[in-house]
Coordinates of C-alpha atoms and ligand atoms in Angstrom, one line a residue:
X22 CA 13.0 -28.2 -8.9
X23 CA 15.6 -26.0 -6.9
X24 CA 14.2 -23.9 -4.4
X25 CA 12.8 -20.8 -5.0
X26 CA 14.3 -17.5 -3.3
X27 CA 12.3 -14.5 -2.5
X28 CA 13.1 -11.1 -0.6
X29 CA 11.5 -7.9 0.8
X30 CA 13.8 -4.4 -0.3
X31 CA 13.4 -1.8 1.8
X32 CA 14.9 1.0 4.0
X33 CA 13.9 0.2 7.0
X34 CA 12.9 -3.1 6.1
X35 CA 13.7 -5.0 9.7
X36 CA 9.5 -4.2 10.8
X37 CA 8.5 -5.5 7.4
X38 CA 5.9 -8.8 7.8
X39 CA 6.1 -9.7 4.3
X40 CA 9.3 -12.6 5.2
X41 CA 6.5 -14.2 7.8
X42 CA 3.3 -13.6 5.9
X43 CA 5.1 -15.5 2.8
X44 CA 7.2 -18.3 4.6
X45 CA 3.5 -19.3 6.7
X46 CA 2.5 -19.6 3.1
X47 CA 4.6 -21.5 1.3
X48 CA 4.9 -23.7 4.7
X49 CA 0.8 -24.1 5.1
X50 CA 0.7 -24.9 1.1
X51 CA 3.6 -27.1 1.0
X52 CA 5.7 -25.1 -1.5
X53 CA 9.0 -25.5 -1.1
X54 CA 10.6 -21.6 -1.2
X55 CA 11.5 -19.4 1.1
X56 CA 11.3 -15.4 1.6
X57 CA 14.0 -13.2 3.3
X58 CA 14.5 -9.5 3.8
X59 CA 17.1 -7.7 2.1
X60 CA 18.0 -4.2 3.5
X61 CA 18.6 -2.0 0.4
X62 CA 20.3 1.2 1.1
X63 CA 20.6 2.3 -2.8
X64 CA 17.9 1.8 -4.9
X65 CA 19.7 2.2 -8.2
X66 CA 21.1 -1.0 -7.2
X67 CA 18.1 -2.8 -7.4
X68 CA 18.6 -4.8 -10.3
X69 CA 21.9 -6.2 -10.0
X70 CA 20.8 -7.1 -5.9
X71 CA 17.8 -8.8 -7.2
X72 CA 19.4 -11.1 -9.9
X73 CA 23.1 -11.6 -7.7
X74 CA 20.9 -13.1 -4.7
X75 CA 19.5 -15.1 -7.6
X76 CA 15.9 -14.1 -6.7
X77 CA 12.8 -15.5 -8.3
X78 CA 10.8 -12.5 -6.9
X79 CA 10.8 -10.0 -4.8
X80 CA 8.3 -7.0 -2.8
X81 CA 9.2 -3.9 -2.6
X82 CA 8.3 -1.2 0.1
X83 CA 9.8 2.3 1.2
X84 CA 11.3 3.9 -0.6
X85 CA 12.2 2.2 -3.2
X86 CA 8.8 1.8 -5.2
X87 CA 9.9 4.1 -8.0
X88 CA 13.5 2.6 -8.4
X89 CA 11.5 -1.0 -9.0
X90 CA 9.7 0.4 -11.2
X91 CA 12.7 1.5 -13.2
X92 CA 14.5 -1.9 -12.3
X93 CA 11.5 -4.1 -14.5
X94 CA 12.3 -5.2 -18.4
X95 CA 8.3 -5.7 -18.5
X96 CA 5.3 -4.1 -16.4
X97 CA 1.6 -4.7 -16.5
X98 CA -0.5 -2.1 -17.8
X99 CA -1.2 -0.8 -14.3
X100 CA 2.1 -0.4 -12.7
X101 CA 2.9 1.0 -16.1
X102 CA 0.2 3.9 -15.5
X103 CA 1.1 4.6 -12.1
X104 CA 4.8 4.3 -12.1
X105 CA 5.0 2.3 -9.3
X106 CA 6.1 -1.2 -8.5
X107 CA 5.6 -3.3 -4.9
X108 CA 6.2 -6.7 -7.0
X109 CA 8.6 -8.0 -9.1
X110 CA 8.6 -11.3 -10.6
X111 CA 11.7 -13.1 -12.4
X112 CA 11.0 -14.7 -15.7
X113 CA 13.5 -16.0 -18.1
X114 CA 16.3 -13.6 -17.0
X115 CA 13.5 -10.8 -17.5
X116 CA 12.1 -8.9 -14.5
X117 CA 8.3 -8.5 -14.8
X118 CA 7.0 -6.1 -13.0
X119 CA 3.5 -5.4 -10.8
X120 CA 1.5 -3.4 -8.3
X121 CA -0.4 -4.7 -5.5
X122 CA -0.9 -2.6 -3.5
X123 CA -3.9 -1.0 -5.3
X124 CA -6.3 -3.4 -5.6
X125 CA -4.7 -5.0 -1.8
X126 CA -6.4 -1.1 -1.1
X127 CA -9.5 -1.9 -2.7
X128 CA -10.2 -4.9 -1.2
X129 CA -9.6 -3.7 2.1
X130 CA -12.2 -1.0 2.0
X131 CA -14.6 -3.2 -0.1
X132 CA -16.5 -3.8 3.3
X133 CA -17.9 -0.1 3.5
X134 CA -20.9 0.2 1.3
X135 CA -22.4 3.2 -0.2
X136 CA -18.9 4.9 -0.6
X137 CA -18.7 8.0 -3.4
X138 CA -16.4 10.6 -2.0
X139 CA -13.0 10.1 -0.7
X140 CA -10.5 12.1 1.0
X141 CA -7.1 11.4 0.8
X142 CA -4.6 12.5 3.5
X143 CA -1.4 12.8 2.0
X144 CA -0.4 12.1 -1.8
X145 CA 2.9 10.2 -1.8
X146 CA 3.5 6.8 -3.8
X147 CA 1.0 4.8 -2.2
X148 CA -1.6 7.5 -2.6
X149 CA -0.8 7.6 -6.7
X150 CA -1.4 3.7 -6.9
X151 CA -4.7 3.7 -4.6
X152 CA -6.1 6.8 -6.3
X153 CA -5.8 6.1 -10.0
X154 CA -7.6 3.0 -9.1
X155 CA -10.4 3.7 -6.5
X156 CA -10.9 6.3 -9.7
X157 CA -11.2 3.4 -12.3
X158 CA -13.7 1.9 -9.8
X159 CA -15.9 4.6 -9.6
X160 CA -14.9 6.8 -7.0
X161 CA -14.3 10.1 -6.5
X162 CA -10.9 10.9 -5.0
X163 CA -9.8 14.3 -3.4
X164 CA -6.3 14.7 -2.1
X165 CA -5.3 17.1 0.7
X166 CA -1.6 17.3 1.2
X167 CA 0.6 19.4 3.4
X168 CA 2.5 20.8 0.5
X169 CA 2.1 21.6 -2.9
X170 CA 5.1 19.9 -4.7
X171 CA 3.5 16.4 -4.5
X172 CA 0.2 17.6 -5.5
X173 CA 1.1 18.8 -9.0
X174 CA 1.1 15.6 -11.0
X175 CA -2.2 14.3 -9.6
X176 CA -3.7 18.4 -10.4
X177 CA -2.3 17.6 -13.9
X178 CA -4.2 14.1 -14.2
X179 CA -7.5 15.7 -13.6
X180 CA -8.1 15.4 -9.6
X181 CA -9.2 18.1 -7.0
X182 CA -6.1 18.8 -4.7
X183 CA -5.8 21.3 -2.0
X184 CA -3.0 22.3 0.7
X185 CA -4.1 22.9 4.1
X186 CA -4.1 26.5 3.4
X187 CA -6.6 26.2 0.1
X188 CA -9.0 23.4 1.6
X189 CA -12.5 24.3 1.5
X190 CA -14.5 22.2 4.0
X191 CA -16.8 19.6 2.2
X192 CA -18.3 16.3 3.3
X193 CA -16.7 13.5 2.2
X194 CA -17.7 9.5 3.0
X195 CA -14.6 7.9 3.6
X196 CA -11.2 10.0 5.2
X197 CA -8.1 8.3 4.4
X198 CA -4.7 8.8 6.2
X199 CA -2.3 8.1 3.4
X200 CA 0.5 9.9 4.9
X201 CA 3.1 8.6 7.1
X202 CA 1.7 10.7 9.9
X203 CA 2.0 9.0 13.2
X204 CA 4.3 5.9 11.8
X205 CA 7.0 6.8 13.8
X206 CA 5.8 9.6 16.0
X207 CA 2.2 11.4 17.4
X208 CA 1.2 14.0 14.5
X209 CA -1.9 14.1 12.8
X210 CA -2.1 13.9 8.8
X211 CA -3.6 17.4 8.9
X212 CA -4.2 20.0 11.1
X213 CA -6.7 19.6 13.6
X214 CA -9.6 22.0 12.3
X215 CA -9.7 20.4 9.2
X216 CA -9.9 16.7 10.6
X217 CA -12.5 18.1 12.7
X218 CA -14.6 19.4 10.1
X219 CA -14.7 16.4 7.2
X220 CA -14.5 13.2 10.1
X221 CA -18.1 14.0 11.4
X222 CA -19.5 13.9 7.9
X223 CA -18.0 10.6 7.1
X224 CA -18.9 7.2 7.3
X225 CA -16.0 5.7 8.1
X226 CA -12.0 6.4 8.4
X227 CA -9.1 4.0 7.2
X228 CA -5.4 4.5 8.1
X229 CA -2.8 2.5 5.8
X230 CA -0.4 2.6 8.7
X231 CA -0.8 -0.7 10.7
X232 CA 0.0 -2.5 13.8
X233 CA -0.6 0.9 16.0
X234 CA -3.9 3.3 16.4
X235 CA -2.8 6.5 15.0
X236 CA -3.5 9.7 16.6
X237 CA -5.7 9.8 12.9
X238 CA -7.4 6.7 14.2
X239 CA -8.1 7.8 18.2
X240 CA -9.8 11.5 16.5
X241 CA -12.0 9.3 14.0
X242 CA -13.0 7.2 17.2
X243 CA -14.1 10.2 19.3
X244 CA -15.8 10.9 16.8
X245 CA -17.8 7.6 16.7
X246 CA -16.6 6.4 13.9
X247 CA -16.2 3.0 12.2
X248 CA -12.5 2.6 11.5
X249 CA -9.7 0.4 10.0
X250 CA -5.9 0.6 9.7
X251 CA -3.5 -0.7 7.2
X252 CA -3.6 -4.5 8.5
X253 CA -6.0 -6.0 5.3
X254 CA -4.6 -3.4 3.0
X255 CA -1.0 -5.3 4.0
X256 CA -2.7 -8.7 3.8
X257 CA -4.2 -8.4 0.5
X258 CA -1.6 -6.9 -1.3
X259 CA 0.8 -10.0 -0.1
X260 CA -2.1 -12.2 -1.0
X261 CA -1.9 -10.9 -5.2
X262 CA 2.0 -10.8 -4.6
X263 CA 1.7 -14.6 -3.7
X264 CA 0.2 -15.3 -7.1
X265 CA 2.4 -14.0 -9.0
X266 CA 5.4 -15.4 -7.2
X267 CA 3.7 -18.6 -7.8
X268 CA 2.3 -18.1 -11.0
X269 CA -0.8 -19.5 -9.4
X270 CA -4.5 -18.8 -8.6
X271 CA -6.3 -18.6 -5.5
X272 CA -9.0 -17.7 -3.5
X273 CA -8.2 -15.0 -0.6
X274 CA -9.8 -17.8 1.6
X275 CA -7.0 -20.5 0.1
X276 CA -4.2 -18.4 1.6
X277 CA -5.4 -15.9 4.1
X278 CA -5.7 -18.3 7.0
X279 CA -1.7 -18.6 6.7
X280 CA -1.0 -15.0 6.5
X281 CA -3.0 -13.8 8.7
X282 CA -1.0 -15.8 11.4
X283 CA 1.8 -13.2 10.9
X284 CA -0.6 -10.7 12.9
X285 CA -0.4 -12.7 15.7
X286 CA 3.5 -11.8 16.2
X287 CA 4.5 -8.5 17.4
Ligands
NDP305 P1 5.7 8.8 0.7 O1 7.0 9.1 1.4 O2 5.7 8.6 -0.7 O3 4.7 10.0 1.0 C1 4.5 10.5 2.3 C2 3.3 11.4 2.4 O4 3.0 11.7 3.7 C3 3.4 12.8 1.7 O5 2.2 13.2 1.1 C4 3.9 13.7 2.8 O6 3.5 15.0 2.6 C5 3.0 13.1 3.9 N1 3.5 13.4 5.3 C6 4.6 12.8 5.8 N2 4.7 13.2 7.1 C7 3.7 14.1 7.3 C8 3.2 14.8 8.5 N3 3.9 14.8 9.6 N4 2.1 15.6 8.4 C9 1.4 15.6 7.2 N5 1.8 14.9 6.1 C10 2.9 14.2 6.2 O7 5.1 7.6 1.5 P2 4.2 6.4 1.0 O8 3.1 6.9 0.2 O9 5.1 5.3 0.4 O10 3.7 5.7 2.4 C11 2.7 6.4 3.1 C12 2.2 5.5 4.2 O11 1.6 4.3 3.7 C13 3.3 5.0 5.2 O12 2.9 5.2 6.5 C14 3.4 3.5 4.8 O13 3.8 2.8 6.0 C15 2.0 3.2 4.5 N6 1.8 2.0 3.6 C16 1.0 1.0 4.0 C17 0.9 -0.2 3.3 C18 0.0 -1.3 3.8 O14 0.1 -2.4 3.2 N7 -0.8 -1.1 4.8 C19 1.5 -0.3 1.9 C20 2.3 0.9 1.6 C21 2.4 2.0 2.4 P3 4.6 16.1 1.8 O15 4.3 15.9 0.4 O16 4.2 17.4 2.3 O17 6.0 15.7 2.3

């Protein structure tokens, strides 16, 4: 069988551990494929990038989630609800496409117990994948954003949203920094007051960013509290892509030892 060719699209995409995560992979299982990084400046290119590099799959990250989405011939029922693709998955000239991301979320944050209220900081695209399905699971999601315009289509599917300038202070169990707050730079997700007034109630705070503590993360420490950043979020969601790159099962267990080696570069 000819070797199989897979690819990260992004812009940036050169921080992106997916290439190492996958190759330590397909190298500790002894599959013979290999996974690159493509830097994708258009997304309305997707498509004809994808099947010209002659891909047999491919992840997707920043900002081109939406454009994948519009790129697939087929999506599963999830990515369909959310309108968001991180996977996509060549199949007899057809692109198939997925979303990991959510349940990589749920997995992550499986660990705290007892969890019924959630704040969300932030309501982008990986908010709309992780709240439609921490809602299927149970949960009750609330979404806090800086401005309005992003907070209209999650109002219209039934959730509470609020601006900083409408929140009314509430306790929540788990505070979640879904916003690309301190990424690239030192901001909070919110202002300070706010943070101040829900982190004390909760029982723990989750970042998605990774490979940094967030000025998010330092204000939920001084607060004592147990926290996480985006590190398992980013390693289960590769773990799901995995199987449907190789149309196989496994346990976390099976393929986590070979990822998780990509944490140990910088
Ligand atoms: P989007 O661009 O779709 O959304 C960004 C969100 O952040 C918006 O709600 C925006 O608010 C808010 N925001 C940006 N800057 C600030 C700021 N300075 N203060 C307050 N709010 C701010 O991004 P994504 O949803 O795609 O990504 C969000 C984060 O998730 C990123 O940091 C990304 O790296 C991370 N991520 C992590 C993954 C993992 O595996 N760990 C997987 C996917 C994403 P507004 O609407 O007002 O502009």
């Amino acid at each position: 069988m000819a070797k199989e060719l897979f690819a990260i699209f992004g812009n940036p995409v050169s921080h992106s551990k997916s290439p190492l995560m996958h190759n330590l992979a397909f190298n500790g299982l002894s599959i013979d494929s290999c996974y690159t990084r493509y830097l994708l400046k258009d997304g309305s290119n997707l498509k004809d990038t994808f099947l010209n590099l002659g891909l047999k799959g491919a992840n997707i990250t920043v900002p081109h989630k939406e454009s994948a989405f519009e790129a697939c011939d087929l999506l599963d029922s999830f990515a369909q609800k959310i309108g968001v693709v991180n996977t996509i998955v060549e199949k007899d000239g057809k692109l198939y496409g997925y979303n990991t991301d959510a349940p990589g979320f749920l997995k992550a944050i499986s660990e705290f117990k007892d969890i019924k209220k959630v704040l969300f900081l932030g309501a982008g695209g990986t908010a709309q994948a992780t709240s439609s399905i921490l809602r299927d699971e149970g949960y009750e999601v609330t979404l806090l954003n800086r401005s309005q315009a992003r907070l209209e289509r999650y109002k219209s599917d039934g959730f509470e949203t609020y601006t900083f300038e409408t929140f009314k202070p509430q306790s929540f169990d788990l505070v979640i920094n879904m916003t690309s707050a301190g990424l690239q730079d030192e901001n909070l997700p919110a202002p300070r007051e706010i943070l101040n007034s829900v982190i004390p109630n909760a029982k723990a705070c989750v970042d998605v960013i990774y490979g940094k503590e967030t000025p998010f993360l330092k204000l939920a420490k001084s607060h004592n509290k147990p926290t996480k950043d985006g590190s398992d979020m980013l390693l289960y969601q590769g773990i799901i892509a995995f199987e449907y790159f190789t149309n196989r099962s496994y346990t976390f267990d099976e393929i986590k030892p070979y990822m998780k080696k990509a944490f140990d570069f910088n």
